[in-house]
PDB file of C-alpha atoms in Angstrom:
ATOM      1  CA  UNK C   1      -3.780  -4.150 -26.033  1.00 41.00           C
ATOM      2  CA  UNK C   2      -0.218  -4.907 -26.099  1.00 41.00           C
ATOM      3  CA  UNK C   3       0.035  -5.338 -22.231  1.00 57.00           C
ATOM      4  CA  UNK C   4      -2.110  -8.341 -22.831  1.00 59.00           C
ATOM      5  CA  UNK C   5      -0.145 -11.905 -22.851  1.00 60.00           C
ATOM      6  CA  UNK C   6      -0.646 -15.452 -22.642  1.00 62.00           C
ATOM      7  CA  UNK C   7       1.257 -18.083 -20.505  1.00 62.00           C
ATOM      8  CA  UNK C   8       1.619 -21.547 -21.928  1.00 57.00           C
ATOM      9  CA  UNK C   9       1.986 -24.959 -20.016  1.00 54.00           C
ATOM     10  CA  UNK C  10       5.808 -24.440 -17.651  1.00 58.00           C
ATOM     11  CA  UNK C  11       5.795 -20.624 -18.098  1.00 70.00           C
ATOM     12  CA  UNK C  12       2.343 -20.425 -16.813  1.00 74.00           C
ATOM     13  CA  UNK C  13       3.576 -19.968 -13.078  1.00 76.00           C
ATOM     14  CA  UNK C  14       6.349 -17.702 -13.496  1.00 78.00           C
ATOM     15  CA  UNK C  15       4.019 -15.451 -15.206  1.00 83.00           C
ATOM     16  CA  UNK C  16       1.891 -14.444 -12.340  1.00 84.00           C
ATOM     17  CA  UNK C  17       4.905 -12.696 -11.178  1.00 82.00           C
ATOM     18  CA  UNK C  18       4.963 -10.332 -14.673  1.00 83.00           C
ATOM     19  CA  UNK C  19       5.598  -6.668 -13.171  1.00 86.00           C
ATOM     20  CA  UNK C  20       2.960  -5.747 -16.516  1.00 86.00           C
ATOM     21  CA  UNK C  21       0.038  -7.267 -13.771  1.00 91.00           C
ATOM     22  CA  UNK C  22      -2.233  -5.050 -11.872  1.00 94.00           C
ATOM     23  CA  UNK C  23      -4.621  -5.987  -9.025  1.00 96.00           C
ATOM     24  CA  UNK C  24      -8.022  -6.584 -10.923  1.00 97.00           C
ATOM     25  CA  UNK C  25      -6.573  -7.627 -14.272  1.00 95.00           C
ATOM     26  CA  UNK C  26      -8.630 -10.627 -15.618  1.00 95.00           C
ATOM     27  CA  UNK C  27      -6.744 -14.062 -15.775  1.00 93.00           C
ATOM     28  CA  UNK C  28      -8.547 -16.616 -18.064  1.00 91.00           C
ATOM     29  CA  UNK C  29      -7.299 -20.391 -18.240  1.00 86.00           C
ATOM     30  CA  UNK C  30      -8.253 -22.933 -20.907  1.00 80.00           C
ATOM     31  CA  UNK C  31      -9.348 -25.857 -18.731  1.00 72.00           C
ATOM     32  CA  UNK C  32     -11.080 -26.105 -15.311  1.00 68.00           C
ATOM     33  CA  UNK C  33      -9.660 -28.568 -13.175  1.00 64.00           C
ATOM     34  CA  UNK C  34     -12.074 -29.477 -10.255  1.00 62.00           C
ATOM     35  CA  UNK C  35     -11.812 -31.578  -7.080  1.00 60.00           C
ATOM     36  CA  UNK C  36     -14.553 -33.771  -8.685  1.00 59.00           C
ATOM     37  CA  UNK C  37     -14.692 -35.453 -12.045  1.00 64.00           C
ATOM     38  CA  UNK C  38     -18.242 -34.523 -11.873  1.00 65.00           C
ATOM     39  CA  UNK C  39     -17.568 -30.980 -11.702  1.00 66.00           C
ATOM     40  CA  UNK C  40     -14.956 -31.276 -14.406  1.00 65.00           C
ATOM     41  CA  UNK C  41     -17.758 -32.914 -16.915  1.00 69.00           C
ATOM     42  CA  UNK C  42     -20.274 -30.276 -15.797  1.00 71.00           C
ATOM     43  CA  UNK C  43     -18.138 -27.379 -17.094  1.00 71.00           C
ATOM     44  CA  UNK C  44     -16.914 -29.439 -20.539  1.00 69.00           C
ATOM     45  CA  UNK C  45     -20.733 -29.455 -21.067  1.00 69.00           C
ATOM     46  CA  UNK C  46     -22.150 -26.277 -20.102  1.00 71.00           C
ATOM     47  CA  UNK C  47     -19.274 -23.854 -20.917  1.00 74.00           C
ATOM     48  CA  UNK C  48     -18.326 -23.965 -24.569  1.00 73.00           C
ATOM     49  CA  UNK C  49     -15.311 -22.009 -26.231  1.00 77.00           C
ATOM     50  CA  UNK C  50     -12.046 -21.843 -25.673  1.00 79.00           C
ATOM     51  CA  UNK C  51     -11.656 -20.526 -21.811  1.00 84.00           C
ATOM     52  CA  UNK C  52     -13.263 -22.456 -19.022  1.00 83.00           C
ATOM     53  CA  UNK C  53     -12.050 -20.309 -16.310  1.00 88.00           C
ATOM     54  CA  UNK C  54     -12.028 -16.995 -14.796  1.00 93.00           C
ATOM     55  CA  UNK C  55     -10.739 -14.490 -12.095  1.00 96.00           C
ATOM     56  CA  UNK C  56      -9.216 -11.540 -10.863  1.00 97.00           C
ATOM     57  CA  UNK C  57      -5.599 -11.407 -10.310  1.00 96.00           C
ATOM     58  CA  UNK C  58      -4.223 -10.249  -6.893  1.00 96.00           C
ATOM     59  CA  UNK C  59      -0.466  -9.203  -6.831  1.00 94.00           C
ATOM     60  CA  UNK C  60      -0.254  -9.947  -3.200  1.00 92.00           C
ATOM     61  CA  UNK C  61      -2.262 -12.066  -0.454  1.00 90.00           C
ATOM     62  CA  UNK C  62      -1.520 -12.038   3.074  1.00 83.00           C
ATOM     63  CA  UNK C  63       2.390 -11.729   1.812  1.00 81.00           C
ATOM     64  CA  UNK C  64       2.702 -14.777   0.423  1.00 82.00           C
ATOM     65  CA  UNK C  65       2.516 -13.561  -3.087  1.00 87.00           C
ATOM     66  CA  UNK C  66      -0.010 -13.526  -5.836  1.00 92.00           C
ATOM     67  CA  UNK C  67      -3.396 -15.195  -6.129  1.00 93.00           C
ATOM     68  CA  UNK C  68      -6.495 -15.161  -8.542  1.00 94.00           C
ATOM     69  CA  UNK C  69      -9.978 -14.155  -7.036  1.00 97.00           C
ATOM     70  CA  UNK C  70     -12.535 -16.007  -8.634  1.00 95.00           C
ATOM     71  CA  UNK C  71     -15.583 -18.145  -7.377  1.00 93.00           C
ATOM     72  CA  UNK C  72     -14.850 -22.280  -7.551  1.00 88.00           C
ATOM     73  CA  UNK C  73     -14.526 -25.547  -5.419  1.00 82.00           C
ATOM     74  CA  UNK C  74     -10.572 -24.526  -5.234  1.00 83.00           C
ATOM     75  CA  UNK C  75     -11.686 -20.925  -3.757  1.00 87.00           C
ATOM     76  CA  UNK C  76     -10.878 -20.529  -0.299  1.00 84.00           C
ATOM     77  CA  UNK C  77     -11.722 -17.440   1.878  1.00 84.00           C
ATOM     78  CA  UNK C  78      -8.529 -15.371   3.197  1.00 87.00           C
ATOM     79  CA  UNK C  79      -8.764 -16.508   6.593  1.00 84.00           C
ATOM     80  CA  UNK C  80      -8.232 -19.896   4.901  1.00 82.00           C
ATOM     81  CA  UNK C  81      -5.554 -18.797   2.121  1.00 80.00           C
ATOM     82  CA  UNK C  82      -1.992 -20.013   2.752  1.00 74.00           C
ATOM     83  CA  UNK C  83      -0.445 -19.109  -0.352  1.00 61.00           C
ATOM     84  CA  UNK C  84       1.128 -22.609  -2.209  1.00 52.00           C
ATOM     85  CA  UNK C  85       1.531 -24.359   1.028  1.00 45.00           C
ATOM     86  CA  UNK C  86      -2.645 -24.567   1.344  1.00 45.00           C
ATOM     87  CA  UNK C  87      -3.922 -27.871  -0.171  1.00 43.00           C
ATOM     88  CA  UNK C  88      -7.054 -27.873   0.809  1.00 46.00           C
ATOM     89  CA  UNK C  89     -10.310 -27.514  -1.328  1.00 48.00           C
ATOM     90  CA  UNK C  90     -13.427 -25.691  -0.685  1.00 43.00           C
ATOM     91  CA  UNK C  91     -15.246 -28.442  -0.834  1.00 45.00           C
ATOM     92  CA  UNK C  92     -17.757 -29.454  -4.203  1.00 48.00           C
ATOM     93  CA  UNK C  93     -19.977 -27.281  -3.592  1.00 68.00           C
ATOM     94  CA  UNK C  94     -17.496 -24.557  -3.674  1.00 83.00           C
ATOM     95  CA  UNK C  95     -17.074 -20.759  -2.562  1.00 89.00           C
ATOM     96  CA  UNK C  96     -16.007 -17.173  -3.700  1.00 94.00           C
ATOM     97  CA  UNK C  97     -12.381 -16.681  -2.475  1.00 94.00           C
ATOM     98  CA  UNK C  98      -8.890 -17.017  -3.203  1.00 94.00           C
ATOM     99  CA  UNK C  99      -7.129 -19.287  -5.344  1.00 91.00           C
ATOM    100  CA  UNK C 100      -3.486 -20.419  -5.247  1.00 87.00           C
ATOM    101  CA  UNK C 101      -1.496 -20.170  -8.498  1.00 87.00           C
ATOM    102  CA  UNK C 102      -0.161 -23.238  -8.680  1.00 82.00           C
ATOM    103  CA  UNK C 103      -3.050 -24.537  -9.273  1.00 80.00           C
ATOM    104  CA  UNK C 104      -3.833 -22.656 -12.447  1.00 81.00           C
ATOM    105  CA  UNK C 105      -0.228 -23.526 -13.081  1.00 78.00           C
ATOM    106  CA  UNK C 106      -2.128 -27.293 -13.869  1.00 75.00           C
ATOM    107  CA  UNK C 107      -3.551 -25.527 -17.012  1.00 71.00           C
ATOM    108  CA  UNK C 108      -2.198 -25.569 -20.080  1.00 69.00           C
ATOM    109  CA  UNK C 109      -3.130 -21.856 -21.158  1.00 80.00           C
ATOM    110  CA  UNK C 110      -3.515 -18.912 -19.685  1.00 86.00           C
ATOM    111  CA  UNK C 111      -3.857 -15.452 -20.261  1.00 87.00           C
ATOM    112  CA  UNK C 112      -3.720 -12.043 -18.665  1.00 90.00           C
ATOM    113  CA  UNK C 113      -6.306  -9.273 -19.533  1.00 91.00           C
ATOM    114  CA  UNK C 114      -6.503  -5.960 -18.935  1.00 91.00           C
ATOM    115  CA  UNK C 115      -9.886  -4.317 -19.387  1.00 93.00           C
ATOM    116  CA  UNK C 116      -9.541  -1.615 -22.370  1.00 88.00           C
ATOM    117  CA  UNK C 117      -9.160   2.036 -21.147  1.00 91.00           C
ATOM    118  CA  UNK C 118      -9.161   1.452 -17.239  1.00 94.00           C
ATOM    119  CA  UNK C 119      -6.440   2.597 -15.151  1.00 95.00           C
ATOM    120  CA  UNK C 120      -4.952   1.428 -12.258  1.00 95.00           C
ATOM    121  CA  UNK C 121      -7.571   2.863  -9.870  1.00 97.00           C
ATOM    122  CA  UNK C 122     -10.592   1.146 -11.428  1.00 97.00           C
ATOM    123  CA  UNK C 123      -8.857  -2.136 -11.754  1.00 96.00           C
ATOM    124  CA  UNK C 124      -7.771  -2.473  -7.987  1.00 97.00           C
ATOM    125  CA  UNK C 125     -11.570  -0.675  -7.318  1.00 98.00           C
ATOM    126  CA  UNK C 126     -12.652  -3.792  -9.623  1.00 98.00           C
ATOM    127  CA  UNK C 127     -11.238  -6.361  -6.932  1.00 98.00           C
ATOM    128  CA  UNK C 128     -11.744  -4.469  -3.797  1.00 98.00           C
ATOM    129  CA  UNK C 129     -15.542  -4.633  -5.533  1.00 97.00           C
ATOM    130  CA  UNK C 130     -15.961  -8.381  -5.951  1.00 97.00           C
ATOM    131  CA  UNK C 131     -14.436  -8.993  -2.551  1.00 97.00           C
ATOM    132  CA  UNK C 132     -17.591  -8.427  -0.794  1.00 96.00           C
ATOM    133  CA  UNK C 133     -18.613 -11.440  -2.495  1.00 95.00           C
ATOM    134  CA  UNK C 134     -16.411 -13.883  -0.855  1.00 94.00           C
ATOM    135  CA  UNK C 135     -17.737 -16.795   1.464  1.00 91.00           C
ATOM    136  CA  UNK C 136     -20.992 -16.777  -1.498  1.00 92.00           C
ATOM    137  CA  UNK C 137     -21.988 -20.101  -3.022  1.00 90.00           C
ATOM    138  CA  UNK C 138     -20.397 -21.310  -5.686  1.00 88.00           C
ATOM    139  CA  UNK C 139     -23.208 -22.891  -8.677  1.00 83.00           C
ATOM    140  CA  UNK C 140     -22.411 -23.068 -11.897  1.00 80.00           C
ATOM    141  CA  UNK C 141     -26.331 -23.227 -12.487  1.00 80.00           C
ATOM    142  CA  UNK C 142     -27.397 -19.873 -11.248  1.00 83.00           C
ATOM    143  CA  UNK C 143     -28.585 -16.467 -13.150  1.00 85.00           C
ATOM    144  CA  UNK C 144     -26.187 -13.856 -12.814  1.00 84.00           C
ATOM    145  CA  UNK C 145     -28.853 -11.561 -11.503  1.00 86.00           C
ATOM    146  CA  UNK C 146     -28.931 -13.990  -8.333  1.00 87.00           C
ATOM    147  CA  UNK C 147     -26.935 -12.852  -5.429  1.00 89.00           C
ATOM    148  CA  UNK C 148     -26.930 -16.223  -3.339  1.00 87.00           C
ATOM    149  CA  UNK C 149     -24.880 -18.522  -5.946  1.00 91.00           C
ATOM    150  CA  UNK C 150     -21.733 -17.293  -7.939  1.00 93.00           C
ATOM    151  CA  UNK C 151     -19.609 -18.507 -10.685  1.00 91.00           C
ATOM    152  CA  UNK C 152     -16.220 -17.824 -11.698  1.00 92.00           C
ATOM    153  CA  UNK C 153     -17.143 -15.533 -14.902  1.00 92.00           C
ATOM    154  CA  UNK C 154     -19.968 -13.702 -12.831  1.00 95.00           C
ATOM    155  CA  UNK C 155     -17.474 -12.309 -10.248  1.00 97.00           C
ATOM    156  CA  UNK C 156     -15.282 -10.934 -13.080  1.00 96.00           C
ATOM    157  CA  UNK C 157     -18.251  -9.695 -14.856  1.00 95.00           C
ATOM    158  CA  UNK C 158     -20.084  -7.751 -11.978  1.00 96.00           C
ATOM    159  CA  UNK C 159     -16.530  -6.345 -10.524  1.00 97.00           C
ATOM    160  CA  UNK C 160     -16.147  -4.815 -13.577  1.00 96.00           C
ATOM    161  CA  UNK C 161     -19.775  -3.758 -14.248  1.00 95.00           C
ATOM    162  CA  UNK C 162     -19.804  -2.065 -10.689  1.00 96.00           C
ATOM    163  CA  UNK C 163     -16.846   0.137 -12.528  1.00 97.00           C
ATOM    164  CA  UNK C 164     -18.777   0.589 -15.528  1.00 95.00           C
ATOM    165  CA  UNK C 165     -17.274  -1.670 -17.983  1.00 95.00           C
ATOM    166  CA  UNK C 166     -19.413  -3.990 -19.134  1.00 93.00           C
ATOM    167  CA  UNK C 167     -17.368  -6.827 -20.227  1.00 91.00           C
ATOM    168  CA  UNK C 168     -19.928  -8.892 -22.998  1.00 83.00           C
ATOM    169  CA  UNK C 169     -18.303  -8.933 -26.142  1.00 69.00           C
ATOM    170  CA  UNK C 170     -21.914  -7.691 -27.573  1.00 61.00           C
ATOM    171  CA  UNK C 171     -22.213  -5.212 -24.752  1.00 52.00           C
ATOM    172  CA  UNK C 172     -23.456  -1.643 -26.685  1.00 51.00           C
ATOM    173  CA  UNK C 173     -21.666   0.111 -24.095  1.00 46.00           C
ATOM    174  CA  UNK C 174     -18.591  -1.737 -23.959  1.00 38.00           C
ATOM    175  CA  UNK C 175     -15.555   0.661 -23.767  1.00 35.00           C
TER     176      UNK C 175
END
């Protein structure tokens, strides 16, 4: 898709701004940069490939701009979110929530997706769909059946599947 594009290292901020984004597009980043080292080793070991990170991006939170929705120990629910001038972290254990740009701005790629035949109405119905999962657990050692702990793949994954795109590159019934 030629709306898709990739941020690299000091343009990766100024891209969240990109009129080509769309509440629910997926954002992917090529490292995961955690509150705790231990964290940060956990995902080098368990999460192989290029992309270590994933989320939904939201054009506008509480008008203070853009954020990524995605499930971490950087997430922080909206009643929480203060745009760039929150600094706090959710802790290492982690929730579903919000998640400022600047600090995916600390990665040094990132890119933009938008899912392959959905308009603009199923992407926003996308995010409105994995915001009933904020304030969950975030585990990066859970099934993605489970409904109690969340990672950052498995909200983008079951927003979209509640559309009916399932987003596994072997998916059958991937449109």
């Amino acid at each position: 898709n030629s709306e898709n594009f990739r941020a690299v290292n000091n343009d990766i901020l100024g891209a969240f701004d990109d009129s080509r984004l769309r509440d629910g597009d997926v954002v992917l980043c090529s490292k995961y940069l955690s509150g705790t080292k231990m964290l940060n080793n956990m995902v080098s070991i368990f999460i192989s490939g290029e992309w270590k990170h994933a989320g939904l991006y939201v054009k506008s939170v509480k008008n203070s701009g853009p954020a990524i929705f995605s499930a971490s120990d950087q997430a922080v629910p909206l009643d929480e979110y203060n745009g760039d001038k929150a600094n706090r972290s959710a802790g290492a254990f982690g929730k579903v929530g919000y998640e400022k740009p600047s600090v995916w701005a600390t990665r040094n790629r990132v890119t933009f997706l938008k899912v392959t035949n959905a308009d603009d109405k199923t992407s926003n119905d996308a995010l409105e769909s994995a915001k009933k999962y904020e304030g969950r657990n975030f585990n990066l050692i859970t099934k993605r059946e489970s409904e109690d702990d969340w990672y950052c793949s498995k909200v983008v994954y079951r927003a979209w599947l509640e559309q009916g795109y399932n987003l596994e590159a072997d998916a059958d019934d991937n449109r």
